[in-house]
Short mmCIF file of N, CA and C in Angstrom, two decimals:
data_model
loop_
_atom_site.label_atom_id
_atom_site.label_comp_id
_atom_site.label_asym_id
_atom_site.label_seq_id
_atom_site.Cartn_x
_atom_site.Cartn_y
_atom_site.Cartn_z
N UNK P 1 -21.63 26.09 -8.57
CA UNK P 1 -22.12 24.92 -7.89
C UNK P 1 -21.17 24.77 -6.63
N UNK P 2 -21.71 24.58 -5.46
CA UNK P 2 -20.88 24.40 -4.30
C UNK P 2 -20.59 22.91 -4.17
N UNK P 3 -19.33 22.43 -3.78
CA UNK P 3 -18.99 21.22 -3.60
C UNK P 3 -19.28 20.62 -2.30
N UNK P 4 -19.65 19.44 -2.14
CA UNK P 4 -19.92 18.77 -0.90
C UNK P 4 -18.57 18.37 -0.17
N UNK P 5 -18.29 19.07 0.92
CA UNK P 5 -17.13 18.76 1.53
C UNK P 5 -17.23 17.85 2.84
N UNK P 6 -18.24 17.09 2.72
CA UNK P 6 -18.56 16.19 3.90
C UNK P 6 -17.52 15.09 3.99
N UNK P 7 -17.06 14.76 5.20
CA UNK P 7 -16.02 13.67 5.49
C UNK P 7 -16.77 12.36 5.32
N UNK P 8 -16.36 11.57 4.44
CA UNK P 8 -16.97 10.26 4.22
C UNK P 8 -16.19 9.09 4.66
N UNK P 9 -14.79 9.25 4.67
CA UNK P 9 -13.98 8.13 5.14
C UNK P 9 -12.70 8.66 5.81
N UNK P 10 -12.39 8.09 6.97
CA UNK P 10 -11.09 8.38 7.55
C UNK P 10 -10.20 7.14 7.42
N UNK P 11 -9.00 7.39 6.85
CA UNK P 11 -7.95 6.42 6.67
C UNK P 11 -6.80 6.74 7.58
N UNK P 12 -6.61 5.95 8.65
CA UNK P 12 -5.69 6.22 9.64
C UNK P 12 -4.45 5.25 9.45
N UNK P 13 -3.26 5.85 9.54
CA UNK P 13 -2.06 5.07 9.39
C UNK P 13 -1.41 5.13 10.85
N UNK P 14 -1.21 3.96 11.42
CA UNK P 14 -0.62 3.82 12.76
C UNK P 14 0.81 3.31 12.55
N UNK P 15 1.82 4.09 12.84
CA UNK P 15 3.27 3.63 12.71
C UNK P 15 3.99 3.44 14.00
N UNK P 16 3.31 3.69 15.10
CA UNK P 16 3.89 3.45 16.46
C UNK P 16 3.03 2.92 17.29
N UNK P 17 3.57 1.96 18.18
CA UNK P 17 2.55 1.36 19.10
C UNK P 17 2.78 1.70 20.50
N UNK P 18 2.95 2.98 20.73
CA UNK P 18 3.00 3.54 22.12
C UNK P 18 1.51 3.72 22.53
N UNK P 19 1.31 3.72 23.82
CA UNK P 19 -0.11 3.75 24.31
C UNK P 19 -0.78 5.06 23.83
N UNK P 20 -0.10 6.20 23.83
CA UNK P 20 -0.68 7.42 23.50
C UNK P 20 -1.09 7.46 22.02
N UNK P 21 -0.17 6.87 21.08
CA UNK P 21 -0.50 6.86 19.67
C UNK P 21 -1.60 5.82 19.44
N UNK P 22 -1.49 4.66 19.99
CA UNK P 22 -2.59 3.66 19.75
C UNK P 22 -4.00 4.11 20.11
N UNK P 23 -4.05 4.66 21.39
CA UNK P 23 -5.42 5.23 21.80
C UNK P 23 -5.80 6.35 20.98
N UNK P 24 -4.94 7.20 20.57
CA UNK P 24 -5.37 8.30 19.65
C UNK P 24 -6.00 7.79 18.37
N UNK P 25 -5.24 6.78 17.88
CA UNK P 25 -5.75 6.22 16.50
C UNK P 25 -7.06 5.57 16.79
N UNK P 26 -7.23 4.72 17.84
CA UNK P 26 -8.40 4.02 18.09
C UNK P 26 -9.63 4.93 18.32
N UNK P 27 -9.37 5.93 19.08
CA UNK P 27 -10.42 6.91 19.33
C UNK P 27 -10.87 7.74 18.19
N UNK P 28 -9.93 8.06 17.37
CA UNK P 28 -10.33 8.66 16.10
C UNK P 28 -11.10 7.81 15.12
N UNK P 29 -10.74 6.49 15.00
CA UNK P 29 -11.44 5.52 14.18
C UNK P 29 -12.91 5.33 14.77
N UNK P 30 -12.98 5.08 16.03
CA UNK P 30 -14.24 4.84 16.70
C UNK P 30 -15.12 6.01 16.66
N UNK P 31 -14.55 7.23 16.86
CA UNK P 31 -15.36 8.48 16.75
C UNK P 31 -15.98 8.66 15.38
N UNK P 32 -15.18 8.33 14.32
CA UNK P 32 -15.66 8.33 13.02
C UNK P 32 -16.92 7.46 12.78
N UNK P 33 -16.68 6.31 13.17
CA UNK P 33 -17.82 5.25 13.04
C UNK P 33 -19.07 5.82 13.86
N UNK P 34 -18.93 6.29 14.97
CA UNK P 34 -19.96 6.85 15.80
C UNK P 34 -20.73 7.95 15.00
N UNK P 35 -19.96 8.72 14.21
CA UNK P 35 -20.57 9.80 13.38
C UNK P 35 -20.99 9.28 11.98
N UNK P 36 -20.98 8.05 11.78
CA UNK P 36 -21.46 7.43 10.50
C UNK P 36 -20.39 7.62 9.45
N UNK P 37 -19.15 7.76 9.69
CA UNK P 37 -18.14 7.93 8.79
C UNK P 37 -17.37 6.55 8.71
N UNK P 38 -17.03 6.11 7.48
CA UNK P 38 -16.16 4.92 7.35
C UNK P 38 -14.80 5.20 8.03
N UNK P 39 -14.20 4.13 8.55
CA UNK P 39 -12.85 4.25 9.02
C UNK P 39 -12.10 3.02 8.79
N UNK P 40 -10.80 3.17 8.41
CA UNK P 40 -9.92 2.16 8.21
C UNK P 40 -8.61 2.47 8.92
N UNK P 41 -7.87 1.40 9.44
CA UNK P 41 -6.56 1.71 10.08
C UNK P 41 -5.62 0.82 9.35
N UNK P 42 -4.44 1.47 8.94
CA UNK P 42 -3.34 0.61 8.31
C UNK P 42 -2.23 0.63 9.29
N UNK P 43 -1.87 -0.56 9.89
CA UNK P 43 -0.84 -0.82 10.84
C UNK P 43 0.42 -0.97 10.10
N UNK P 44 1.43 -0.17 10.33
CA UNK P 44 2.69 -0.30 9.63
C UNK P 44 3.86 -0.21 10.58
N UNK P 45 4.99 -0.63 10.32
CA UNK P 45 6.16 -0.69 11.09
C UNK P 45 5.79 -0.92 12.55
N UNK P 46 6.22 -0.15 13.47
CA UNK P 46 6.03 -0.56 14.97
C UNK P 46 4.59 -0.46 15.39
N UNK P 47 3.69 0.12 14.49
CA UNK P 47 2.31 0.10 14.77
C UNK P 47 1.71 -1.31 14.74
N UNK P 48 2.41 -2.20 14.10
CA UNK P 48 1.98 -3.62 14.02
C UNK P 48 1.92 -4.23 15.39
N UNK P 49 2.68 -3.76 16.33
CA UNK P 49 2.58 -4.25 17.72
C UNK P 49 1.25 -4.22 18.32
N UNK P 50 0.52 -3.17 17.87
CA UNK P 50 -0.82 -2.88 18.49
C UNK P 50 -1.85 -4.13 18.00
N UNK P 51 -1.45 -4.82 16.96
CA UNK P 51 -2.25 -5.89 16.58
C UNK P 51 -1.65 -7.36 16.66
N UNK P 52 -0.54 -7.39 17.24
CA UNK P 52 0.19 -8.59 17.53
C UNK P 52 -0.35 -9.22 18.82
N UNK P 53 -0.83 -10.47 18.71
CA UNK P 53 -1.49 -11.14 19.88
C UNK P 53 -0.57 -11.10 21.06
N UNK P 54 0.77 -11.38 20.86
CA UNK P 54 1.63 -11.57 21.92
C UNK P 54 2.07 -10.10 22.55
N UNK P 55 1.77 -9.07 21.89
CA UNK P 55 2.36 -7.71 22.33
C UNK P 55 1.25 -6.70 22.67
N UNK P 56 -0.02 -6.87 22.13
CA UNK P 56 -1.02 -5.89 22.27
C UNK P 56 -1.25 -5.39 23.66
N UNK P 57 -1.27 -6.26 24.56
CA UNK P 57 -1.63 -5.86 26.03
C UNK P 57 -0.41 -5.42 26.74
N UNK P 58 0.76 -5.33 26.17
CA UNK P 58 1.98 -4.91 26.89
C UNK P 58 2.62 -3.60 26.27
N UNK P 59 1.80 -2.81 25.72
CA UNK P 59 2.31 -1.57 25.16
C UNK P 59 2.61 -0.55 26.32
N UNK P 60 3.53 0.36 25.93
CA UNK P 60 4.06 1.39 26.98
C UNK P 60 3.88 2.82 26.48
N UNK P 61 4.10 3.70 27.38
CA UNK P 61 4.08 5.12 27.03
C UNK P 61 5.67 5.36 26.81
N UNK P 62 5.92 6.10 25.74
CA UNK P 62 7.27 6.50 25.36
C UNK P 62 7.63 7.74 26.25
N UNK P 63 8.71 7.50 27.16
CA UNK P 63 9.08 8.63 28.04
C UNK P 63 10.32 9.31 27.50
N UNK P 64 10.98 8.71 26.51
CA UNK P 64 12.28 9.40 25.95
C UNK P 64 11.90 10.06 24.65
N UNK P 65 12.20 11.28 24.45
CA UNK P 65 11.97 11.92 23.21
C UNK P 65 10.55 12.31 22.99
N UNK P 66 9.72 12.27 24.02
CA UNK P 66 8.29 12.60 23.92
C UNK P 66 8.06 13.91 24.57
N UNK P 67 7.93 14.97 23.72
CA UNK P 67 7.80 16.37 24.34
C UNK P 67 6.65 16.62 25.12
N UNK P 68 5.56 15.80 25.00
CA UNK P 68 4.35 15.88 25.72
C UNK P 68 4.56 15.37 27.17
N UNK P 69 5.66 14.70 27.44
CA UNK P 69 5.95 14.17 28.88
C UNK P 69 6.27 15.39 29.81
N UNK P 70 6.80 16.45 29.22
CA UNK P 70 7.34 17.62 29.97
C UNK P 70 8.35 17.22 31.04
N UNK P 71 9.19 16.31 30.67
CA UNK P 71 10.38 15.97 31.47
C UNK P 71 11.53 15.98 30.59
N UNK P 72 12.68 16.18 31.05
CA UNK P 72 13.94 16.05 30.28
C UNK P 72 14.12 14.58 29.75
N UNK P 73 14.55 14.37 28.49
CA UNK P 73 14.65 13.03 27.98
C UNK P 73 15.59 12.12 28.82
N UNK P 74 16.50 12.76 29.44
CA UNK P 74 17.48 11.91 30.30
C UNK P 74 16.65 11.33 31.55
N UNK P 75 15.79 11.98 31.98
CA UNK P 75 15.06 11.46 33.11
C UNK P 75 14.05 10.32 32.65
N UNK P 76 13.57 10.54 31.43
CA UNK P 76 12.64 9.51 30.87
C UNK P 76 13.32 8.14 30.73
N UNK P 77 14.60 8.20 30.48
CA UNK P 77 15.45 7.06 30.38
C UNK P 77 15.77 6.31 31.57
N UNK P 78 15.59 6.86 32.69
CA UNK P 78 15.90 6.28 34.10
C UNK P 78 15.12 4.97 34.29
N UNK P 79 15.65 4.12 34.91
CA UNK P 79 14.97 2.77 35.16
C UNK P 79 13.57 3.10 36.02
N UNK P 80 12.62 2.49 35.50
CA UNK P 80 11.21 2.59 36.20
C UNK P 80 10.43 3.74 35.81
N UNK P 81 10.93 4.81 35.11
CA UNK P 81 10.18 5.95 34.73
C UNK P 81 9.12 5.46 33.66
N UNK P 82 9.44 4.82 32.72
CA UNK P 82 8.60 4.32 31.62
C UNK P 82 7.47 3.46 32.27
N UNK P 83 7.83 2.53 33.08
CA UNK P 83 6.81 1.67 33.70
C UNK P 83 5.89 2.52 34.58
N UNK P 84 6.46 3.58 35.37
CA UNK P 84 5.50 4.33 36.19
C UNK P 84 4.60 5.14 35.26
N UNK P 85 5.05 5.72 34.20
CA UNK P 85 4.27 6.52 33.27
C UNK P 85 3.18 5.63 32.62
N UNK P 86 3.57 4.40 32.25
CA UNK P 86 2.60 3.44 31.65
C UNK P 86 1.50 3.18 32.58
N UNK P 87 1.93 2.79 33.88
CA UNK P 87 0.97 2.49 34.90
C UNK P 87 -0.07 3.56 35.11
N UNK P 88 0.47 4.77 35.16
CA UNK P 88 -0.31 5.95 35.43
C UNK P 88 -1.39 6.18 34.25
N UNK P 89 -0.88 6.00 33.08
CA UNK P 89 -1.72 6.17 31.86
C UNK P 89 -2.81 5.13 31.91
N UNK P 90 -2.43 3.84 32.13
CA UNK P 90 -3.44 2.75 32.15
C UNK P 90 -4.50 3.03 33.19
N UNK P 91 -4.07 3.48 34.34
CA UNK P 91 -5.11 3.78 35.48
C UNK P 91 -6.05 4.94 34.98
N UNK P 92 -5.50 5.84 34.28
CA UNK P 92 -6.36 7.09 33.84
C UNK P 92 -7.28 6.51 32.74
N UNK P 93 -6.74 5.61 31.87
CA UNK P 93 -7.63 5.00 30.80
C UNK P 93 -8.78 4.29 31.37
N UNK P 94 -8.41 3.51 32.42
CA UNK P 94 -9.41 2.63 33.05
C UNK P 94 -10.43 3.46 33.78
N UNK P 95 -9.92 4.71 34.52
CA UNK P 95 -10.83 5.48 35.13
C UNK P 95 -11.87 6.16 34.15
N UNK P 96 -11.41 6.42 32.99
CA UNK P 96 -12.29 7.02 32.05
C UNK P 96 -13.20 6.02 31.25
N UNK P 97 -13.09 4.75 31.67
CA UNK P 97 -13.88 3.58 31.11
C UNK P 97 -13.57 3.46 29.49
N UNK P 98 -12.27 3.69 29.27
CA UNK P 98 -11.90 3.32 27.88
C UNK P 98 -11.40 1.94 27.85
N UNK P 99 -11.82 1.07 26.94
CA UNK P 99 -11.43 -0.25 27.04
C UNK P 99 -9.90 -0.56 26.79
N UNK P 100 -9.46 -1.70 27.23
CA UNK P 100 -8.11 -2.10 26.99
C UNK P 100 -7.94 -2.27 25.50
N UNK P 101 -6.67 -2.39 25.07
CA UNK P 101 -6.40 -2.52 23.69
C UNK P 101 -7.05 -3.58 23.02
N UNK P 102 -6.99 -4.92 23.48
CA UNK P 102 -7.67 -5.92 22.88
C UNK P 102 -9.24 -5.82 22.68
N UNK P 103 -9.76 -5.35 23.75
CA UNK P 103 -11.20 -5.13 23.76
C UNK P 103 -11.58 -4.04 22.70
N UNK P 104 -10.82 -3.00 22.69
CA UNK P 104 -10.93 -1.79 21.78
C UNK P 104 -10.91 -2.37 20.30
N UNK P 105 -9.98 -3.23 20.04
CA UNK P 105 -9.84 -3.84 18.74
C UNK P 105 -11.15 -4.57 18.25
N UNK P 106 -11.67 -5.32 19.29
CA UNK P 106 -13.02 -5.99 18.94
C UNK P 106 -14.10 -5.10 18.71
N UNK P 107 -14.08 -3.98 19.51
CA UNK P 107 -15.20 -2.93 19.27
C UNK P 107 -15.02 -2.30 18.02
N UNK P 108 -13.82 -1.90 17.57
CA UNK P 108 -13.60 -1.27 16.28
C UNK P 108 -14.02 -2.23 15.07
N UNK P 109 -13.67 -3.46 15.25
CA UNK P 109 -14.02 -4.48 14.22
C UNK P 109 -15.60 -4.64 14.10
N UNK P 110 -16.19 -4.78 15.28
CA UNK P 110 -17.72 -4.87 15.27
C UNK P 110 -18.39 -3.50 14.74
N UNK P 111 -17.74 -2.45 14.93
CA UNK P 111 -18.42 -1.20 14.45
C UNK P 111 -18.22 -1.04 12.96
N UNK P 112 -17.41 -1.85 12.33
CA UNK P 112 -17.24 -1.73 10.88
C UNK P 112 -15.81 -1.14 10.47
N UNK P 113 -15.05 -0.78 11.39
CA UNK P 113 -13.68 -0.29 11.08
C UNK P 113 -12.83 -1.34 10.39
N UNK P 114 -12.38 -1.15 9.29
CA UNK P 114 -11.43 -2.13 8.57
C UNK P 114 -10.07 -1.90 9.12
N UNK P 115 -9.41 -3.10 9.35
CA UNK P 115 -8.02 -3.05 9.94
C UNK P 115 -7.06 -3.83 8.99
N UNK P 116 -5.99 -3.18 8.63
CA UNK P 116 -5.08 -3.77 7.69
C UNK P 116 -3.72 -3.79 8.13
N UNK P 117 -2.97 -4.78 7.89
CA UNK P 117 -1.54 -4.83 8.26
C UNK P 117 -0.79 -4.58 6.99
N UNK P 118 0.34 -3.85 7.13
CA UNK P 118 1.22 -3.44 6.07
C UNK P 118 2.22 -4.71 5.65
N UNK P 119 2.07 -5.17 4.40
CA UNK P 119 2.85 -6.30 3.95
C UNK P 119 4.32 -6.05 4.00
N UNK P 120 4.83 -4.83 3.69
CA UNK P 120 6.30 -4.61 3.78
C UNK P 120 6.72 -4.71 5.19
N UNK P 121 5.99 -4.10 6.13
CA UNK P 121 6.33 -4.22 7.63
C UNK P 121 6.37 -5.61 8.14
N UNK P 122 5.32 -6.34 7.63
CA UNK P 122 5.21 -7.80 8.05
C UNK P 122 6.44 -8.53 7.68
N UNK P 123 6.83 -8.35 6.36
CA UNK P 123 8.03 -9.02 5.81
C UNK P 123 9.31 -8.52 6.56
N UNK P 124 9.42 -7.26 6.89
CA UNK P 124 10.55 -6.77 7.61
C UNK P 124 10.69 -7.29 8.87
N UNK P 125 9.59 -7.57 9.69
CA UNK P 125 9.67 -8.11 11.05
C UNK P 125 9.42 -9.62 11.07
N UNK P 126 9.36 -10.32 9.93
CA UNK P 126 9.22 -11.83 9.84
C UNK P 126 7.86 -12.19 10.59
N UNK P 127 6.79 -11.35 10.29
CA UNK P 127 5.49 -11.70 10.96
C UNK P 127 4.69 -12.49 9.92
N UNK P 128 3.81 -13.28 10.45
CA UNK P 128 2.82 -14.00 9.70
C UNK P 128 1.38 -13.62 10.20
N UNK P 129 0.41 -13.76 9.39
CA UNK P 129 -0.96 -13.47 9.71
C UNK P 129 -1.41 -14.10 11.08
N UNK P 130 -0.91 -15.28 11.25
CA UNK P 130 -1.29 -16.06 12.60
C UNK P 130 -0.74 -15.30 13.79
N UNK P 131 0.12 -14.45 13.66
CA UNK P 131 0.83 -13.71 14.65
C UNK P 131 -0.19 -12.67 15.14
N UNK P 132 -1.13 -12.17 14.28
CA UNK P 132 -1.96 -10.97 14.47
C UNK P 132 -3.25 -11.33 14.82
N UNK P 133 -4.12 -10.34 15.25
CA UNK P 133 -5.47 -10.53 15.84
C UNK P 133 -6.40 -11.17 14.81
N UNK P 134 -7.30 -11.92 15.27
CA UNK P 134 -8.36 -12.64 14.34
C UNK P 134 -9.17 -11.59 13.61
N UNK P 135 -9.49 -10.42 14.20
CA UNK P 135 -10.36 -9.37 13.50
C UNK P 135 -9.69 -8.65 12.44
N UNK P 136 -8.35 -8.93 12.08
CA UNK P 136 -7.70 -8.20 10.90
C UNK P 136 -8.33 -8.51 9.75
N UNK P 137 -8.56 -7.53 8.88
CA UNK P 137 -9.22 -7.62 7.52
C UNK P 137 -8.27 -8.16 6.49
N UNK P 138 -7.00 -8.01 6.76
CA UNK P 138 -6.12 -8.60 5.77
C UNK P 138 -4.75 -7.77 5.75
N UNK P 139 -3.95 -8.21 4.82
CA UNK P 139 -2.55 -7.59 4.67
C UNK P 139 -2.60 -6.89 3.25
N UNK P 140 -2.15 -5.64 3.24
CA UNK P 140 -2.26 -4.83 2.13
C UNK P 140 -0.85 -4.25 1.84
N UNK P 141 -0.54 -4.01 0.49
CA UNK P 141 0.58 -3.20 0.16
C UNK P 141 0.23 -1.72 0.30
N UNK P 142 1.23 -0.81 0.23
CA UNK P 142 0.88 0.64 0.26
C UNK P 142 -0.03 0.94 -0.87
N UNK P 143 0.22 0.37 -1.97
CA UNK P 143 -0.61 0.70 -3.24
C UNK P 143 -2.01 0.24 -2.98
N UNK P 144 -2.21 -0.88 -2.39
CA UNK P 144 -3.52 -1.42 -2.03
C UNK P 144 -4.21 -0.39 -1.15
N UNK P 145 -3.52 0.12 -0.08
CA UNK P 145 -4.05 1.00 0.78
C UNK P 145 -4.45 2.34 0.13
N UNK P 146 -3.56 2.86 -0.80
CA UNK P 146 -3.96 4.00 -1.60
C UNK P 146 -5.16 3.87 -2.32
N UNK P 147 -5.26 2.61 -2.96
CA UNK P 147 -6.43 2.43 -3.69
C UNK P 147 -7.69 2.45 -2.90
N UNK P 148 -7.68 1.97 -1.67
CA UNK P 148 -8.85 1.97 -0.76
C UNK P 148 -9.20 3.46 -0.34
N UNK P 149 -8.21 4.39 -0.49
CA UNK P 149 -8.42 5.76 -0.08
C UNK P 149 -8.92 6.68 -1.26
N UNK P 150 -9.20 5.99 -2.28
CA UNK P 150 -9.91 6.85 -3.43
C UNK P 150 -11.26 7.29 -3.07
N UNK P 151 -11.57 8.39 -3.62
CA UNK P 151 -12.93 8.84 -3.44
C UNK P 151 -13.01 10.20 -2.77
N UNK P 152 -13.98 10.99 -3.15
CA UNK P 152 -14.30 12.36 -2.52
C UNK P 152 -14.64 12.09 -1.10
N UNK P 153 -14.14 13.01 -0.35
CA UNK P 153 -14.48 12.93 1.08
C UNK P 153 -13.60 12.07 2.00
N UNK P 154 -12.50 11.57 1.40
CA UNK P 154 -11.51 10.58 2.17
C UNK P 154 -10.48 11.41 2.69
N UNK P 155 -10.14 11.23 3.98
CA UNK P 155 -9.05 11.97 4.64
C UNK P 155 -8.03 10.86 5.21
N UNK P 156 -6.74 11.22 5.05
CA UNK P 156 -5.75 10.30 5.55
C UNK P 156 -5.01 11.03 6.61
N UNK P 157 -4.86 10.24 7.76
CA UNK P 157 -4.12 10.75 8.87
C UNK P 157 -3.04 9.88 9.39
N UNK P 158 -1.85 10.34 9.46
CA UNK P 158 -0.71 9.60 9.86
C UNK P 158 -0.36 9.79 11.36
N UNK P 159 -0.42 8.70 12.10
CA UNK P 159 -0.14 8.82 13.58
C UNK P 159 1.10 8.07 13.90
#
């Protein structure tokens, strides 16, 4: 008998809040929902900045140590380079009619994407739920997250 290998759920772990990582995560989650696939995002460590009310609209492109920038790391650290790269990426995102971070989070929530904050990372950064977006589904331990990943057809992606 042949097994059904259909993707049923995408579990995305976002650990960095650079623009490129956040948009990659959100586009994957949104794409899953558009294909009728469940999606959940677990925000941990610096990925929590993508759901912090005070920080989510101020995310940047990482220019140092990012091989996709195709510039020497020493140049990426020069004053103004990160701001210029961030401005260029935000312009391109806007030109492609991709919503800004805050609006994208609302779209994900409305589409049924579950969004969870990592309890350990929240404790580490002294964050409280009131610091995070209203659309957050809650705070989970890693064990809770793995429990949600149970089931055939579930895939976990670390971003």
